[in-house]
Amino acid sequence: MDELPIGRRVAYWRSRRKLSQQVFADRLGKSKSWVDKVERGVRRLDKFSVLHEIADILEIDVQLLLGKDPERRTDGMSCIDQVEVEEIRAALERYDAMSAYFAGAPCPPPLADMTKAVNHAWLTYQYGRYGLLTRALPKLLRDAQAADAGCTGDQAQEAAHLLGQAYQIASSVLRRIGEGELAWLAADRATAVAQRANDPLLAGIATSRVCNALVAMGRPRPALELNVNIANLLAPDTGKVTPENLSVFGTLLLQAVMAAARLGDSATVDDLLTGAQEAATELGGDHNHYWTSFGPTNIELHRAAAAVELGDGGRAVLIHQRLPEPAFNALLPERRAHHLLDLARAYAQVGEVGPAGEMLLRADRLSPSEIRCRPIAHEVMADVLRRTRGAPTSHLAELAEQMGVGV
């Protein structure tokens, strides 16, 4: 995009942020006609102060508007930046398998090394270290694509399985940091690769990533229908139940729960939670098969999250209060921090902004990326600050400053 005129770059990023010209103009304090002229190149953008203001509204580094590489962060906080987004995008745009079809595949990386790298990436995600993960993802995707393109015979399915997982990891972290369309692309790739891996459970989990991306893009209805459809196809047969099957089946139902909650369909939410609860009971505890973290405790976390989506923050708080503390503390940091963020939203819904702020602080101590890097967390923080009487606590004010949310 470096060769584009600056006005075209503004138009590109405005479109990526799903802002109309009118909304963008209002935020800038300009007219829609002014924005239109800038984007068409009729009006020059020669004031650096205006460029900075535009970059702030579009949430990008000003260097991107100038056609230059953004300055890399040197701080220790691990949020994704636009350099990393574009590097992941470039990796997703590769078609190594097609190139190999015409010209032969390069020597693939050893599958043992790839397995270790994929497992490490999953753990990095589930520990909420998104910045570290996004910096590693481009190479992981390229290596997994090369392995998938170059492996033949018995190794082909294993390589496809690893690539499918790499796509799922990319989809999950991209959705968390607000890149819904890229998350959908990665998840869609994962479903296709999972079929070549000949693993219905991997395909089932990949489907849930597609549905998560659809919900993030404001498409909960198809997400609900797809989750339920694939869950029904993977429903465990009597006498042939495996822990892995129960975990994937239950996870699909839980993702359907969140889609139904987004639609405001409380009856369907209850029905799906009942089905997921039965699977968790049969599983007999919290497990991480296929990296799902599925089990009875995760059911309660989704029950609370669904209540928040339905606008019943009080119920979500009650669900949290009855959670067995040892079981909750045994969950991976990402799951716990995600729940505390939901709980902050719940407290805010019932007007208890003090506890809402405390939940944000607790979640930040568990997984800073889950709070500092997610758009929804920024929205909750802004809401808490706006409704706090007097000055916020010093700890909350410090966190808000680190997040870039104005006090």
mmCIF file with all atom_site columns, N, CA, C and O in Angstrom, residues 158-195:
data_model
loop_
_atom_site.group_PDB
_atom_site.id
_atom_site.type_symbol
_atom_site.label_atom_id
_atom_site.label_alt_id
_atom_site.label_comp_id
_atom_site.label_asym_id
_atom_site.label_entity_id
_atom_site.label_seq_id
_atom_site.pdbx_PDB_ins_code
_atom_site.Cartn_x
_atom_site.Cartn_y
_atom_site.Cartn_z
_atom_site.occupancy
_atom_site.B_iso_or_equiv
_atom_site.pdbx_formal_charge
_atom_site.auth_seq_id
_atom_site.auth_comp_id
_atom_site.auth_asym_id
_atom_site.auth_atom_id
_atom_site.pdbx_PDB_model_num
ATOM 1   N N  . GLU A 1 158 ? -0.425  -35.245 9.077  1.00 0.00 ? 158 GLU A N  1
ATOM 2   C CA . GLU A 1 158 ? 0.119   -34.612 10.278 1.00 0.00 ? 158 GLU A CA 1
ATOM 3   C C  . GLU A 1 158 ? 0.456   -33.146 10.013 1.00 0.00 ? 158 GLU A C  1
ATOM 4   O O  . GLU A 1 158 ? 0.181   -32.270 10.841 1.00 0.00 ? 158 GLU A O  1
ATOM 5   N N  . ALA A 1 159 ? 1.045   -32.884 8.841  1.00 0.00 ? 159 ALA A N  1
ATOM 6   C CA . ALA A 1 159 ? 1.381   -31.502 8.493  1.00 0.00 ? 159 ALA A CA 1
ATOM 7   C C  . ALA A 1 159 ? 0.124   -30.653 8.344  1.00 0.00 ? 159 ALA A C  1
ATOM 8   O O  . ALA A 1 159 ? 0.087   -29.491 8.783  1.00 0.00 ? 159 ALA A O  1
ATOM 9   N N  . ALA A 1 160 ? -0.914  -31.237 7.733  1.00 0.00 ? 160 ALA A N  1
ATOM 10  C CA . ALA A 1 160 ? -2.179  -30.505 7.584  1.00 0.00 ? 160 ALA A CA 1
ATOM 11  C C  . ALA A 1 160 ? -2.788  -30.213 8.955  1.00 0.00 ? 160 ALA A C  1
ATOM 12  O O  . ALA A 1 160 ? -3.348  -29.138 9.189  1.00 0.00 ? 160 ALA A O  1
ATOM 13  N N  . HIS A 1 161 ? -2.681  -31.173 9.859  1.00 0.00 ? 161 HIS A N  1
ATOM 14  C CA . HIS A 1 161 ? -3.213  -30.985 11.219 1.00 0.00 ? 161 HIS A CA 1
ATOM 15  C C  . HIS A 1 161 ? -2.517  -29.798 11.901 1.00 0.00 ? 161 HIS A C  1
ATOM 16  O O  . HIS A 1 161 ? -3.175  -28.956 12.536 1.00 0.00 ? 161 HIS A O  1
ATOM 17  N N  . LEU A 1 162 ? -1.199  -29.714 11.755 1.00 0.00 ? 162 LEU A N  1
ATOM 18  C CA . LEU A 1 162 ? -0.448  -28.633 12.382 1.00 0.00 ? 162 LEU A CA 1
ATOM 19  C C  . LEU A 1 162 ? -0.786  -27.280 11.756 1.00 0.00 ? 162 LEU A C  1
ATOM 20  O O  . LEU A 1 162 ? -0.923  -26.270 12.470 1.00 0.00 ? 162 LEU A O  1
ATOM 21  N N  . LEU A 1 163 ? -0.944  -27.255 10.442 1.00 0.00 ? 163 LEU A N  1
ATOM 22  C CA . LEU A 1 163 ? -1.317  -26.004 9.782  1.00 0.00 ? 163 LEU A CA 1
ATOM 23  C C  . LEU A 1 163 ? -2.712  -25.566 10.208 1.00 0.00 ? 163 LEU A C  1
ATOM 24  O O  . LEU A 1 163 ? -2.953  -24.381 10.450 1.00 0.00 ? 163 LEU A O  1
ATOM 25  N N  . GLY A 1 164 ? -3.633  -26.540 10.322 1.00 0.00 ? 164 GLY A N  1
ATOM 26  C CA . GLY A 1 164 ? -4.978  -26.209 10.781 1.00 0.00 ? 164 GLY A CA 1
ATOM 27  C C  . GLY A 1 164 ? -4.963  -25.588 12.165 1.00 0.00 ? 164 GLY A C  1
ATOM 28  O O  . GLY A 1 164 ? -5.704  -24.630 12.448 1.00 0.00 ? 164 GLY A O  1
ATOM 29  N N  . GLN A 1 165 ? -4.111  -26.110 13.040 1.00 0.00 ? 165 GLN A N  1
ATOM 30  C CA . GLN A 1 165 ? -4.003  -25.536 14.380 1.00 0.00 ? 165 GLN A CA 1
ATOM 31  C C  . GLN A 1 165 ? -3.402  -24.131 14.337 1.00 0.00 ? 165 GLN A C  1
ATOM 32  O O  . GLN A 1 165 ? -3.849  -23.230 15.065 1.00 0.00 ? 165 GLN A O  1
ATOM 33  N N  . ALA A 1 166 ? -2.389  -23.944 13.493 1.00 0.00 ? 166 ALA A N  1
ATOM 34  C CA . ALA A 1 166 ? -1.764  -22.620 13.387 1.00 0.00 ? 166 ALA A CA 1
ATOM 35  C C  . ALA A 1 166 ? -2.775  -21.581 12.919 1.00 0.00 ? 166 ALA A C  1
ATOM 36  O O  . ALA A 1 166 ? -2.802  -20.446 13.438 1.00 0.00 ? 166 ALA A O  1
ATOM 37  N N  . TYR A 1 167 ? -3.609  -21.951 11.954 1.00 0.00 ? 167 TYR A N  1
ATOM 38  C CA . TYR A 1 167 ? -4.657  -21.029 11.498 1.00 0.00 ? 167 TYR A CA 1
ATOM 39  C C  . TYR A 1 167 ? -5.637  -20.718 12.630 1.00 0.00 ? 167 TYR A C  1
ATOM 40  O O  . TYR A 1 167 ? -6.104  -19.586 12.786 1.00 0.00 ? 167 TYR A O  1
ATOM 41  N N  . GLN A 1 168 ? -5.975  -21.727 13.427 1.00 0.00 ? 168 GLN A N  1
ATOM 42  C CA . GLN A 1 168 ? -6.908  -21.496 14.525 1.00 0.00 ? 168 GLN A CA 1
ATOM 43  C C  . GLN A 1 168 ? -6.316  -20.558 15.576 1.00 0.00 ? 168 GLN A C  1
ATOM 44  O O  . GLN A 1 168 ? -7.020  -19.688 16.114 1.00 0.00 ? 168 GLN A O  1
ATOM 45  N N  . ILE A 1 169 ? -5.048  -20.727 15.878 1.00 0.00 ? 169 ILE A N  1
ATOM 46  C CA . ILE A 1 169 ? -4.388  -19.838 16.839 1.00 0.00 ? 169 ILE A CA 1
ATOM 47  C C  . ILE A 1 169 ? -4.426  -18.404 16.314 1.00 0.00 ? 169 ILE A C  1
ATOM 48  O O  . ILE A 1 169 ? -4.747  -17.462 17.051 1.00 0.00 ? 169 ILE A O  1
ATOM 49  N N  . ALA A 1 170 ? -4.108  -18.249 15.030 1.00 0.00 ? 170 ALA A N  1
ATOM 50  C CA . ALA A 1 170 ? -4.129  -16.912 14.438 1.00 0.00 ? 170 ALA A CA 1
ATOM 51  C C  . ALA A 1 170 ? -5.525  -16.313 14.506 1.00 0.00 ? 170 ALA A C  1
ATOM 52  O O  . ALA A 1 170 ? -5.703  -15.140 14.860 1.00 0.00 ? 170 ALA A O  1
ATOM 53  N N  . SER A 1 171 ? -6.534  -17.111 14.190 1.00 0.00 ? 171 SER A N  1
ATOM 54  C CA . SER A 1 171 ? -7.915  -16.617 14.223 1.00 0.00 ? 171 SER A CA 1
ATOM 55  C C  . SER A 1 171 ? -8.298  -16.161 15.622 1.00 0.00 ? 171 SER A C  1
ATOM 56  O O  . SER A 1 171 ? -8.921  -15.108 15.806 1.00 0.00 ? 171 SER A O  1
ATOM 57  N N  . SER A 1 172 ? -7.925  -16.946 16.608 1.00 0.00 ? 172 SER A N  1
ATOM 58  C CA . SER A 1 172 ? -8.312  -16.640 17.985 1.00 0.00 ? 172 SER A CA 1
ATOM 59  C C  . SER A 1 172 ? -7.716  -15.318 18.464 1.00 0.00 ? 172 SER A C  1
ATOM 60  O O  . SER A 1 172 ? -8.413  -14.479 19.035 1.00 0.00 ? 172 SER A O  1
ATOM 61  N N  . VAL A 1 173 ? -6.427  -15.123 18.226 1.00 0.00 ? 173 VAL A N  1
ATOM 62  C CA . VAL A 1 173 ? -5.793  -13.901 18.728 1.00 0.00 ? 173 VAL A CA 1
ATOM 63  C C  . VAL A 1 173 ? -6.224  -12.683 17.910 1.00 0.00 ? 173 VAL A C  1
ATOM 64  O O  . VAL A 1 173 ? -6.398  -11.581 18.449 1.00 0.00 ? 173 VAL A O  1
ATOM 65  N N  . LEU A 1 174 ? -6.434  -12.857 16.606 1.00 0.00 ? 174 LEU A N  1
ATOM 66  C CA . LEU A 1 174 ? -6.886  -11.737 15.782 1.00 0.00 ? 174 LEU A CA 1
ATOM 67  C C  . LEU A 1 174 ? -8.277  -11.263 16.202 1.00 0.00 ? 174 LEU A C  1
ATOM 68  O O  . LEU A 1 174 ? -8.554  -10.062 16.238 1.00 0.00 ? 174 LEU A O  1
ATOM 69  N N  . ARG A 1 175 ? -9.140  -12.201 16.531 1.00 0.00 ? 175 ARG A N  1
ATOM 70  C CA . ARG A 1 175 ? -10.483 -11.821 16.989 1.00 0.00 ? 175 ARG A CA 1
ATOM 71  C C  . ARG A 1 175 ? -10.397 -11.055 18.297 1.00 0.00 ? 175 ARG A C  1
ATOM 72  O O  . ARG A 1 175 ? -11.119 -10.077 18.507 1.00 0.00 ? 175 ARG A O  1
ATOM 73  N N  . ARG A 1 176 ? -9.510  -11.482 19.180 1.00 0.00 ? 176 ARG A N  1
ATOM 74  C CA . ARG A 1 176 ? -9.397  -10.825 20.475 1.00 0.00 ? 176 ARG A CA 1
ATOM 75  C C  . ARG A 1 176 ? -9.003  -9.356  20.350 1.00 0.00 ? 176 ARG A C  1
ATOM 76  O O  . ARG A 1 176 ? -9.429  -8.522  21.149 1.00 0.00 ? 176 ARG A O  1
ATOM 77  N N  . ILE A 1 177 ? -8.169  -9.052  19.376 1.00 0.00 ? 177 ILE A N  1
ATOM 78  C CA . ILE A 1 177 ? -7.673  -7.676  19.294 1.00 0.00 ? 177 ILE A CA 1
ATOM 79  C C  . ILE A 1 177 ? -8.433  -6.859  18.246 1.00 0.00 ? 177 ILE A C  1
ATOM 80  O O  . ILE A 1 177 ? -7.993  -5.779  17.841 1.00 0.00 ? 177 ILE A O  1
ATOM 81  N N  . GLY A 1 178 ? -9.607  -7.383  17.814 1.00 0.00 ? 178 GLY A N  1
ATOM 82  C CA . GLY A 1 178 ? -10.508 -6.584  17.004 1.00 0.00 ? 178 GLY A CA 1
ATOM 83  C C  . GLY A 1 178 ? -10.349 -6.699  15.503 1.00 0.00 ? 178 GLY A C  1
ATOM 84  O O  . GLY A 1 178 ? -10.959 -5.927  14.756 1.00 0.00 ? 178 GLY A O  1
ATOM 85  N N  . GLU A 1 179 ? -9.553  -7.660  15.024 1.00 0.00 ? 179 GLU A N  1
ATOM 86  C CA . GLU A 1 179 ? -9.382  -7.849  13.579 1.00 0.00 ? 179 GLU A CA 1
ATOM 87  C C  . GLU A 1 179 ? -10.315 -8.967  13.110 1.00 0.00 ? 179 GLU A C  1
ATOM 88  O O  . GLU A 1 179 ? -9.888  -10.064 12.760 1.00 0.00 ? 179 GLU A O  1
ATOM 89  N N  . GLY A 1 180 ? -11.611 -8.669  13.100 1.00 0.00 ? 180 GLY A N  1
ATOM 90  C CA . GLY A 1 180 ? -12.616 -9.686  12.823 1.00 0.00 ? 180 GLY A CA 1
ATOM 91  C C  . GLY A 1 180 ? -12.513 -10.328 11.450 1.00 0.00 ? 180 GLY A C  1
ATOM 92  O O  . GLY A 1 180 ? -12.636 -11.543 11.307 1.00 0.00 ? 180 GLY A O  1
ATOM 93  N N  . GLU A 1 181 ? -12.282 -9.525  10.423 1.00 0.00 ? 181 GLU A N  1
ATOM 94  C CA . GLU A 1 181 ? -12.239 -10.077 9.068  1.00 0.00 ? 181 GLU A CA 1
ATOM 95  C C  . GLU A 1 181 ? -11.030 -10.987 8.868  1.00 0.00 ? 181 GLU A C  1
ATOM 96  O O  . GLU A 1 181 ? -11.137 -12.042 8.222  1.00 0.00 ? 181 GLU A O  1
ATOM 97  N N  . LEU A 1 182 ? -9.883  -10.580 9.412  1.00 0.00 ? 182 LEU A N  1
ATOM 98  C CA . LEU A 1 182 ? -8.711  -11.452 9.320  1.00 0.00 ? 182 LEU A CA 1
ATOM 99  C C  . LEU A 1 182 ? -8.923  -12.729 10.133 1.00 0.00 ? 182 LEU A C  1
ATOM 100 O O  . LEU A 1 182 ? -8.485  -13.810 9.734  1.00 0.00 ? 182 LEU A O  1
ATOM 101 N N  . ALA A 1 183 ? -9.599  -12.603 11.269 1.00 0.00 ? 183 ALA A N  1
ATOM 102 C CA . ALA A 1 183 ? -9.902  -13.775 12.088 1.00 0.00 ? 183 ALA A CA 1
ATOM 103 C C  . ALA A 1 183 ? -10.784 -14.748 11.311 1.00 0.00 ? 183 ALA A C  1
ATOM 104 O O  . ALA A 1 183 ? -10.590 -15.962 11.374 1.00 0.00 ? 183 ALA A O  1
ATOM 105 N N  . TRP A 1 184 ? -11.746 -14.203 10.599 1.00 0.00 ? 184 TRP A N  1
ATOM 106 C CA . TRP A 1 184 ? -12.634 -15.055 9.784  1.00 0.00 ? 184 TRP A CA 1
ATOM 107 C C  . TRP A 1 184 ? -11.834 -15.756 8.689  1.00 0.00 ? 184 TRP A C  1
ATOM 108 O O  . TRP A 1 184 ? -12.023 -16.959 8.448  1.00 0.00 ? 184 TRP A O  1
ATOM 109 N N  . LEU A 1 185 ? -10.922 -15.035 8.019  1.00 0.00 ? 185 LEU A N  1
ATOM 110 C CA . LEU A 1 185 ? -10.110 -15.633 6.954  1.00 0.00 ? 185 LEU A CA 1
ATOM 111 C C  . LEU A 1 185 ? -9.279  -16.783 7.499  1.00 0.00 ? 185 LEU A C  1
ATOM 112 O O  . LEU A 1 185 ? -9.238  -17.873 6.907  1.00 0.00 ? 185 LEU A O  1
ATOM 113 N N  . ALA A 1 186 ? -8.614  -16.565 8.632  1.00 0.00 ? 186 ALA A N  1
ATOM 114 C CA . ALA A 1 186 ? -7.773  -17.614 9.212  1.00 0.00 ? 186 ALA A CA 1
ATOM 115 C C  . ALA A 1 186 ? -8.611  -18.825 9.613  1.00 0.00 ? 186 ALA A C  1
ATOM 116 O O  . ALA A 1 186 ? -8.208  -19.979 9.390  1.00 0.00 ? 186 ALA A O  1
ATOM 117 N N  . ALA A 1 187 ? -9.775  -18.589 10.208 1.00 0.00 ? 187 ALA A N  1
ATOM 118 C CA . ALA A 1 187 ? -10.640 -19.695 10.626 1.00 0.00 ? 187 ALA A CA 1
ATOM 119 C C  . ALA A 1 187 ? -11.174 -20.459 9.422  1.00 0.00 ? 187 ALA A C  1
ATOM 120 O O  . ALA A 1 187 ? -11.280 -21.689 9.444  1.00 0.00 ? 187 ALA A O  1
ATOM 121 N N  . ASP A 1 188 ? -11.523 -19.735 8.371  1.00 0.00 ? 188 ASP A N  1
ATOM 122 C CA . ASP A 1 188 ? -12.009 -20.388 7.157  1.00 0.00 ? 188 ASP A CA 1
ATOM 123 C C  . ASP A 1 188 ? -10.931 -21.284 6.559  1.00 0.00 ? 188 ASP A C  1
ATOM 124 O O  . ASP A 1 188 ? -11.205 -22.410 6.122  1.00 0.00 ? 188 ASP A O  1
ATOM 125 N N  . ARG A 1 189 ? -9.686  -20.795 6.562  1.00 0.00 ? 189 ARG A N  1
ATOM 126 C CA . ARG A 1 189 ? -8.577  -21.629 6.092  1.00 0.00 ? 189 ARG A CA 1
ATOM 127 C C  . ARG A 1 189 ? -8.442  -22.878 6.972  1.00 0.00 ? 189 ARG A C  1
ATOM 128 O O  . ARG A 1 189 ? -8.150  -23.970 6.487  1.00 0.00 ? 189 ARG A O  1
ATOM 129 N N  . ALA A 1 190 ? -8.644  -22.693 8.277  1.00 0.00 ? 190 ALA A N  1
ATOM 130 C CA . ALA A 1 190 ? -8.501  -23.824 9.201  1.00 0.00 ? 190 ALA A CA 1
ATOM 131 C C  . ALA A 1 190 ? -9.505  -24.926 8.904  1.00 0.00 ? 190 ALA A C  1
ATOM 132 O O  . ALA A 1 190 ? -9.177  -26.112 9.009  1.00 0.00 ? 190 ALA A O  1
ATOM 133 N N  . THR A 1 191 ? -10.739 -24.561 8.540  1.00 0.00 ? 191 THR A N  1
ATOM 134 C CA . THR A 1 191 ? -11.749 -25.592 8.252  1.00 0.00 ? 191 THR A CA 1
ATOM 135 C C  . THR A 1 191 ? -11.355 -26.418 7.025  1.00 0.00 ? 191 THR A C  1
ATOM 136 O O  . THR A 1 191 ? -11.520 -27.639 7.015  1.00 0.00 ? 191 THR A O  1
ATOM 137 N N  . ALA A 1 192 ? -10.826 -25.756 6.005  1.00 0.00 ? 192 ALA A N  1
ATOM 138 C CA . ALA A 1 192 ? -10.429 -26.477 4.788  1.00 0.00 ? 192 ALA A CA 1
ATOM 139 C C  . ALA A 1 192 ? -9.260  -27.414 5.054  1.00 0.00 ? 192 ALA A C  1
ATOM 140 O O  . ALA A 1 192 ? -9.254  -28.572 4.612  1.00 0.00 ? 192 ALA A O  1
ATOM 141 N N  . VAL A 1 193 ? -8.271  -26.929 5.795  1.00 0.00 ? 193 VAL A N  1
ATOM 142 C CA . VAL A 1 193 ? -7.093  -27.746 6.085  1.00 0.00 ? 193 VAL A CA 1
ATOM 143 C C  . VAL A 1 193 ? -7.462  -28.917 6.994  1.00 0.00 ? 193 VAL A C  1
ATOM 144 O O  . VAL A 1 193 ? -6.937  -30.032 6.840  1.00 0.00 ? 193 VAL A O  1
ATOM 145 N N  . ALA A 1 194 ? -8.375  -28.694 7.946  1.00 0.00 ? 194 ALA A N  1
ATOM 146 C CA . ALA A 1 194 ? -8.771  -29.759 8.864  1.00 0.00 ? 194 ALA A CA 1
ATOM 147 C C  . ALA A 1 194 ? -9.396  -30.929 8.119  1.00 0.00 ? 194 ALA A C  1
ATOM 148 O O  . ALA A 1 194 ? -9.239  -32.087 8.522  1.00 0.00 ? 194 ALA A O  1
ATOM 149 N N  . GLN A 1 195 ? -10.095 -30.640 7.043  1.00 0.00 ? 195 GLN A N  1
ATOM 150 C CA . GLN A 1 195 ? -10.683 -31.728 6.257  1.00 0.00 ? 195 GLN A CA 1
ATOM 151 C C  . GLN A 1 195 ? -9.594  -32.571 5.598  1.00 0.00 ? 195 GLN A C  1
ATOM 152 O O  . GLN A 1 195 ? -9.696  -33.797 5.528  1.00 0.00 ? 195 GLN A O  1
#
